[in-house]
Structure formats: structure tokens, C-alpha cells
Short mmCIF file of N, CA, C and O in Angstrom, two decimals:
data_model
loop_
_atom_site.label_atom_id
_atom_site.label_comp_id
_atom_site.label_asym_id
_atom_site.label_seq_id
_atom_site.Cartn_x
_atom_site.Cartn_y
_atom_site.Cartn_z
N MET V 780 0.85 -1.16 0.00
CA MET V 780 0.00 0.00 0.00
C MET V 780 0.90 1.23 0.00
O MET V 780 1.90 1.28 0.71
N LYS V 781 0.51 2.21 -0.81
CA LYS V 781 1.28 3.43 -0.91
C LYS V 781 0.34 4.61 -0.68
O LYS V 781 -0.66 4.76 -1.39
N ILE V 782 0.65 5.44 0.32
CA ILE V 782 -0.16 6.62 0.63
C ILE V 782 0.71 7.85 0.40
O ILE V 782 1.81 7.96 0.95
N THR V 783 0.22 8.78 -0.42
CA THR V 783 0.95 10.00 -0.72
C THR V 783 0.13 11.18 -0.21
O THR V 783 -1.06 11.30 -0.51
N ILE V 784 0.76 12.05 0.59
CA ILE V 784 0.11 13.24 1.10
C ILE V 784 0.80 14.45 0.49
O ILE V 784 2.01 14.63 0.63
N ASP V 785 0.03 15.30 -0.19
CA ASP V 785 0.58 16.47 -0.86
C ASP V 785 0.00 17.72 -0.20
O ASP V 785 -1.21 17.95 -0.27
N ARG V 786 0.86 18.49 0.44
CA ARG V 786 0.43 19.73 1.08
C ARG V 786 0.97 20.90 0.27
O ARG V 786 2.06 21.39 0.50
N SER V 787 0.19 21.33 -0.68
CA SER V 787 0.59 22.47 -1.50
C SER V 787 -0.40 23.60 -1.29
O SER V 787 -1.60 23.45 -1.53
N GLY V 788 0.08 24.70 -0.78
CA GLY V 788 -0.80 25.84 -0.52
C GLY V 788 -1.67 25.59 0.69
O GLY V 788 -1.21 25.13 1.73
N ASP V 789 -2.95 25.89 0.54
CA ASP V 789 -3.88 25.74 1.66
C ASP V 789 -4.51 24.35 1.73
O ASP V 789 -5.08 23.98 2.75
N GLY V 790 -4.46 23.59 0.67
CA GLY V 790 -5.13 22.30 0.63
C GLY V 790 -4.19 21.13 0.89
O GLY V 790 -2.98 21.21 0.72
N VAL V 791 -4.79 20.05 1.34
CA VAL V 791 -4.06 18.80 1.55
C VAL V 791 -4.72 17.75 0.66
O VAL V 791 -5.92 17.53 0.73
N HIS V 792 -3.93 17.12 -0.18
CA HIS V 792 -4.44 16.10 -1.09
C HIS V 792 -3.77 14.77 -0.75
O HIS V 792 -2.55 14.71 -0.59
N THR V 793 -4.58 13.73 -0.66
CA THR V 793 -4.03 12.40 -0.39
C THR V 793 -4.33 11.48 -1.57
O THR V 793 -5.37 11.59 -2.21
N THR V 794 -3.40 10.60 -1.83
CA THR V 794 -3.55 9.59 -2.86
C THR V 794 -3.21 8.23 -2.25
O THR V 794 -2.19 8.09 -1.58
N ILE V 795 -4.10 7.27 -2.46
CA ILE V 795 -3.88 5.93 -1.93
C ILE V 795 -3.82 4.95 -3.09
O ILE V 795 -4.73 4.89 -3.91
N GLU V 796 -2.73 4.22 -3.18
CA GLU V 796 -2.57 3.17 -4.18
C GLU V 796 -2.36 1.85 -3.45
O GLU V 796 -1.56 1.77 -2.53
N ARG V 797 -3.10 0.84 -3.83
CA ARG V 797 -2.91 -0.46 -3.19
C ARG V 797 -3.06 -1.57 -4.21
O ARG V 797 -3.80 -1.44 -5.18
N GLU V 798 -2.38 -2.64 -3.94
CA GLU V 798 -2.45 -3.82 -4.79
C GLU V 798 -3.73 -4.59 -4.44
O GLU V 798 -4.13 -4.66 -3.27
N PRO V 799 -4.41 -5.18 -5.41
CA PRO V 799 -5.57 -5.99 -5.07
C PRO V 799 -5.16 -7.26 -4.31
O PRO V 799 -4.02 -7.72 -4.41
N MET V 800 -6.09 -7.79 -3.55
CA MET V 800 -5.83 -9.00 -2.77
C MET V 800 -5.66 -10.19 -3.72
O MET V 800 -6.42 -10.32 -4.68
N PRO V 801 -4.70 -11.06 -3.46
CA PRO V 801 -4.54 -12.25 -4.32
C PRO V 801 -5.81 -13.12 -4.27
O PRO V 801 -6.48 -13.20 -3.23
N PRO V 802 -6.16 -13.77 -5.38
CA PRO V 802 -7.40 -14.57 -5.43
C PRO V 802 -7.45 -15.67 -4.37
O PRO V 802 -8.52 -15.94 -3.81
N GLU V 803 -6.32 -16.31 -4.07
CA GLU V 803 -6.32 -17.38 -3.08
C GLU V 803 -6.68 -16.83 -1.71
O GLU V 803 -7.47 -17.44 -0.97
N ARG V 804 -6.11 -15.70 -1.37
CA ARG V 804 -6.40 -15.09 -0.07
C ARG V 804 -7.85 -14.63 -0.01
O ARG V 804 -8.51 -14.76 1.02
N PHE V 805 -8.37 -14.09 -1.10
CA PHE V 805 -9.76 -13.65 -1.15
C PHE V 805 -10.71 -14.83 -0.91
O PHE V 805 -11.70 -14.70 -0.18
N GLU V 806 -10.43 -15.98 -1.52
CA GLU V 806 -11.26 -17.16 -1.32
C GLU V 806 -11.26 -17.60 0.14
O GLU V 806 -12.31 -17.95 0.69
N VAL V 807 -10.09 -17.58 0.77
CA VAL V 807 -10.00 -17.99 2.18
C VAL V 807 -10.78 -17.02 3.06
O VAL V 807 -11.51 -17.43 3.96
N VAL V 808 -10.64 -15.72 2.79
CA VAL V 808 -11.37 -14.72 3.58
C VAL V 808 -12.87 -14.91 3.41
O VAL V 808 -13.63 -14.84 4.38
N CYS V 809 -13.32 -15.15 2.18
CA CYS V 809 -14.75 -15.38 1.95
C CYS V 809 -15.26 -16.61 2.68
O CYS V 809 -16.36 -16.60 3.24
N LYS V 810 -14.48 -17.68 2.68
CA LYS V 810 -14.89 -18.89 3.40
C LYS V 810 -14.97 -18.65 4.90
O LYS V 810 -15.90 -19.11 5.56
N LEU V 811 -14.00 -17.92 5.44
CA LEU V 811 -14.02 -17.62 6.87
C LEU V 811 -15.22 -16.75 7.24
O LEU V 811 -15.87 -17.00 8.27
N VAL V 812 -15.52 -15.77 6.42
CA VAL V 812 -16.68 -14.92 6.69
C VAL V 812 -17.97 -15.74 6.59
O VAL V 812 -18.88 -15.60 7.42
N GLY V 813 -18.05 -16.62 5.60
CA GLY V 813 -19.22 -17.49 5.47
C GLY V 813 -19.40 -18.40 6.67
O GLY V 813 -20.52 -18.59 7.15
N LEU V 814 -18.30 -18.97 7.15
CA LEU V 814 -18.38 -19.83 8.34
C LEU V 814 -18.80 -19.02 9.57
O LEU V 814 -19.58 -19.52 10.40
N ALA V 815 -18.30 -17.81 9.69
CA ALA V 815 -18.67 -16.97 10.83
C ALA V 815 -20.16 -16.63 10.79
O ALA V 815 -20.85 -16.68 11.82
N ILE V 816 -20.68 -16.28 9.62
CA ILE V 816 -22.10 -15.98 9.49
C ILE V 816 -22.94 -17.22 9.77
O ILE V 816 -23.95 -17.17 10.48
N GLY V 817 -22.54 -18.37 9.21
CA GLY V 817 -23.26 -19.61 9.47
C GLY V 817 -23.26 -19.98 10.94
O GLY V 817 -24.27 -20.43 11.48
N GLY V 818 -22.13 -19.79 11.61
CA GLY V 818 -22.05 -20.07 13.04
C GLY V 818 -22.94 -19.16 13.85
O GLY V 818 -23.60 -19.59 14.80
N ALA V 819 -22.99 -17.89 13.47
CA ALA V 819 -23.86 -16.94 14.19
C ALA V 819 -25.32 -17.30 14.00
O ALA V 819 -26.12 -17.24 14.94
N VAL V 820 -25.69 -17.71 12.78
CA VAL V 820 -27.08 -18.12 12.53
C VAL V 820 -27.41 -19.37 13.34
O VAL V 820 -28.49 -19.48 13.94
N LEU V 821 -26.50 -20.33 13.38
CA LEU V 821 -26.72 -21.55 14.15
C LEU V 821 -26.87 -21.25 15.64
O LEU V 821 -27.78 -21.75 16.30
N LEU V 822 -25.99 -20.40 16.16
CA LEU V 822 -26.10 -20.04 17.57
C LEU V 822 -27.40 -19.30 17.86
O LEU V 822 -28.03 -19.51 18.90
N GLY V 823 -27.83 -18.44 16.94
CA GLY V 823 -29.11 -17.76 17.12
C GLY V 823 -30.28 -18.72 17.11
O GLY V 823 -31.21 -18.60 17.92
N ALA V 824 -30.24 -19.71 16.22
CA ALA V 824 -31.31 -20.71 16.16
C ALA V 824 -31.33 -21.55 17.43
O ALA V 824 -32.40 -21.85 17.98
N VAL V 825 -30.17 -21.95 17.92
CA VAL V 825 -30.10 -22.74 19.15
C VAL V 825 -30.63 -21.91 20.31
O VAL V 825 -31.36 -22.42 21.18
N HIS V 826 -30.31 -20.64 20.34
CA HIS V 826 -30.78 -19.77 21.43
C HIS V 826 -32.30 -19.62 21.37
O HIS V 826 -32.96 -19.57 22.42
N MET V 827 -32.87 -19.56 20.16
CA MET V 827 -34.32 -19.35 20.03
C MET V 827 -35.12 -20.62 20.32
O MET V 827 -36.14 -20.55 21.01
N VAL V 828 -34.71 -21.77 19.79
CA VAL V 828 -35.55 -22.96 19.90
C VAL V 828 -34.93 -24.06 20.75
O VAL V 828 -35.63 -25.01 21.11
N GLY V 829 -33.68 -24.00 21.04
CA GLY V 829 -33.05 -25.03 21.86
C GLY V 829 -32.34 -26.07 21.00
O GLY V 829 -32.70 -26.30 19.84
N ILE V 830 -31.36 -26.71 21.57
CA ILE V 830 -30.53 -27.67 20.83
C ILE V 830 -31.31 -28.92 20.47
O ILE V 830 -31.12 -29.50 19.40
N TRP V 831 -32.23 -29.34 21.34
CA TRP V 831 -32.97 -30.58 21.06
C TRP V 831 -33.94 -30.41 19.90
O TRP V 831 -34.16 -31.34 19.12
N ALA V 832 -34.52 -29.24 19.75
CA ALA V 832 -35.42 -29.00 18.62
C ALA V 832 -34.65 -29.09 17.30
O ALA V 832 -35.13 -29.65 16.32
N ILE V 833 -33.44 -28.55 17.29
CA ILE V 833 -32.63 -28.61 16.07
C ILE V 833 -32.18 -30.04 15.81
O ILE V 833 -32.20 -30.51 14.67
N ALA V 834 -31.81 -30.76 16.86
CA ALA V 834 -31.38 -32.16 16.68
C ALA V 834 -32.52 -33.00 16.13
O ALA V 834 -32.32 -33.82 15.21
N TRP V 835 -33.74 -32.84 16.66
CA TRP V 835 -34.88 -33.60 16.16
C TRP V 835 -35.22 -33.20 14.72
O TRP V 835 -35.59 -34.05 13.90
N ALA V 836 -35.10 -31.93 14.39
CA ALA V 836 -35.39 -31.48 13.02
C ALA V 836 -34.39 -32.07 12.03
O ALA V 836 -34.76 -32.51 10.95
N VAL V 837 -33.12 -32.09 12.41
CA VAL V 837 -32.10 -32.68 11.54
C VAL V 837 -32.35 -34.18 11.40
O VAL V 837 -32.25 -34.74 10.30
N GLY V 838 -32.68 -34.84 12.50
CA GLY V 838 -32.99 -36.27 12.44
C GLY V 838 -34.18 -36.56 11.54
O GLY V 838 -34.16 -37.51 10.75
N ALA V 839 -35.22 -35.74 11.65
CA ALA V 839 -36.41 -35.94 10.80
C ALA V 839 -36.06 -35.69 9.33
O ALA V 839 -36.54 -36.41 8.45
N LEU V 840 -35.22 -34.71 9.06
CA LEU V 840 -34.82 -34.43 7.68
C LEU V 840 -34.01 -35.59 7.10
O LEU V 840 -34.22 -36.00 5.96
N VAL V 841 -33.11 -36.15 7.90
CA VAL V 841 -32.31 -37.29 7.44
C VAL V 841 -33.21 -38.50 7.21
O VAL V 841 -33.08 -39.20 6.19
N ALA V 842 -34.12 -38.76 8.13
CA ALA V 842 -35.02 -39.91 7.97
C ALA V 842 -35.89 -39.74 6.73
O ALA V 842 -36.10 -40.69 5.96
N THR V 843 -36.40 -38.55 6.50
CA THR V 843 -37.22 -38.30 5.30
C THR V 843 -36.41 -38.51 4.05
O THR V 843 -36.89 -39.11 3.07
N GLY V 844 -35.17 -38.04 4.06
CA GLY V 844 -34.31 -38.22 2.89
C GLY V 844 -33.99 -39.67 2.63
O GLY V 844 -33.95 -40.12 1.49
N LEU V 845 -33.76 -40.45 3.69
CA LEU V 845 -33.45 -41.86 3.51
C LEU V 845 -34.63 -42.65 2.97
O LEU V 845 -34.48 -43.52 2.11
N TYR V 846 -35.83 -42.36 3.48
CA TYR V 846 -37.00 -43.14 3.08
C TYR V 846 -37.63 -42.65 1.79
O TYR V 846 -38.33 -43.40 1.12
N SER V 847 -37.40 -41.40 1.40
CA SER V 847 -38.01 -40.91 0.16
C SER V 847 -37.28 -41.45 -1.08
O SER V 847 -37.87 -41.53 -2.15
N ASN V 848 -36.03 -41.84 -0.93
CA ASN V 848 -35.29 -42.38 -2.08
C ASN V 848 -35.70 -43.82 -2.39
O ASN V 848 -35.45 -44.31 -3.47
N HIS V 849 -36.29 -44.50 -1.44
CA HIS V 849 -36.66 -45.90 -1.65
C HIS V 849 -38.11 -46.06 -2.08
O HIS V 849 -38.59 -47.16 -2.26
N GLY V 850 -38.83 -44.95 -2.22
CA GLY V 850 -40.25 -45.00 -2.55
C GLY V 850 -40.48 -45.14 -3.98
O GLY V 850 -41.13 -45.81 -4.63
#
């Protein structure tokens, strides 16, 4: 990152030049942010309905998925 401050006369002018983030680093940052948002949503759901309600809902979803493929 390069920051240039030019004080000529009464005004102050700043210029900021920066390199874009490498694609690999951007992907990792996006995955970390996605995991953080997913974790916050999960914690909010657990706080609202309780862990057992979520466990039973996941169990019911898995059972429905297993038995609907054999129909």
C-alpha cells in the first residue's frame, strides 16, 4: 500500500494506491466470513428454539431423505 500526502498551498491532497488482494487469499477470507455468518445463525437458532429441537429437526430431515429415495 502506498499513501501520498501532498500539502501544496492551503489544501491537503491524499492519494492511496494499493495492490488488489490475491485470489487465493480472497477465497480464504470469503470462506471464513461465510463460516462466521453460518455459526452466528446456528447459535441464534439454538438460542431461540433449543438444541434438542434442532437435533430432532435434523434427524427428521435425514429420515425423510433416507425413506423418500426408496419409494
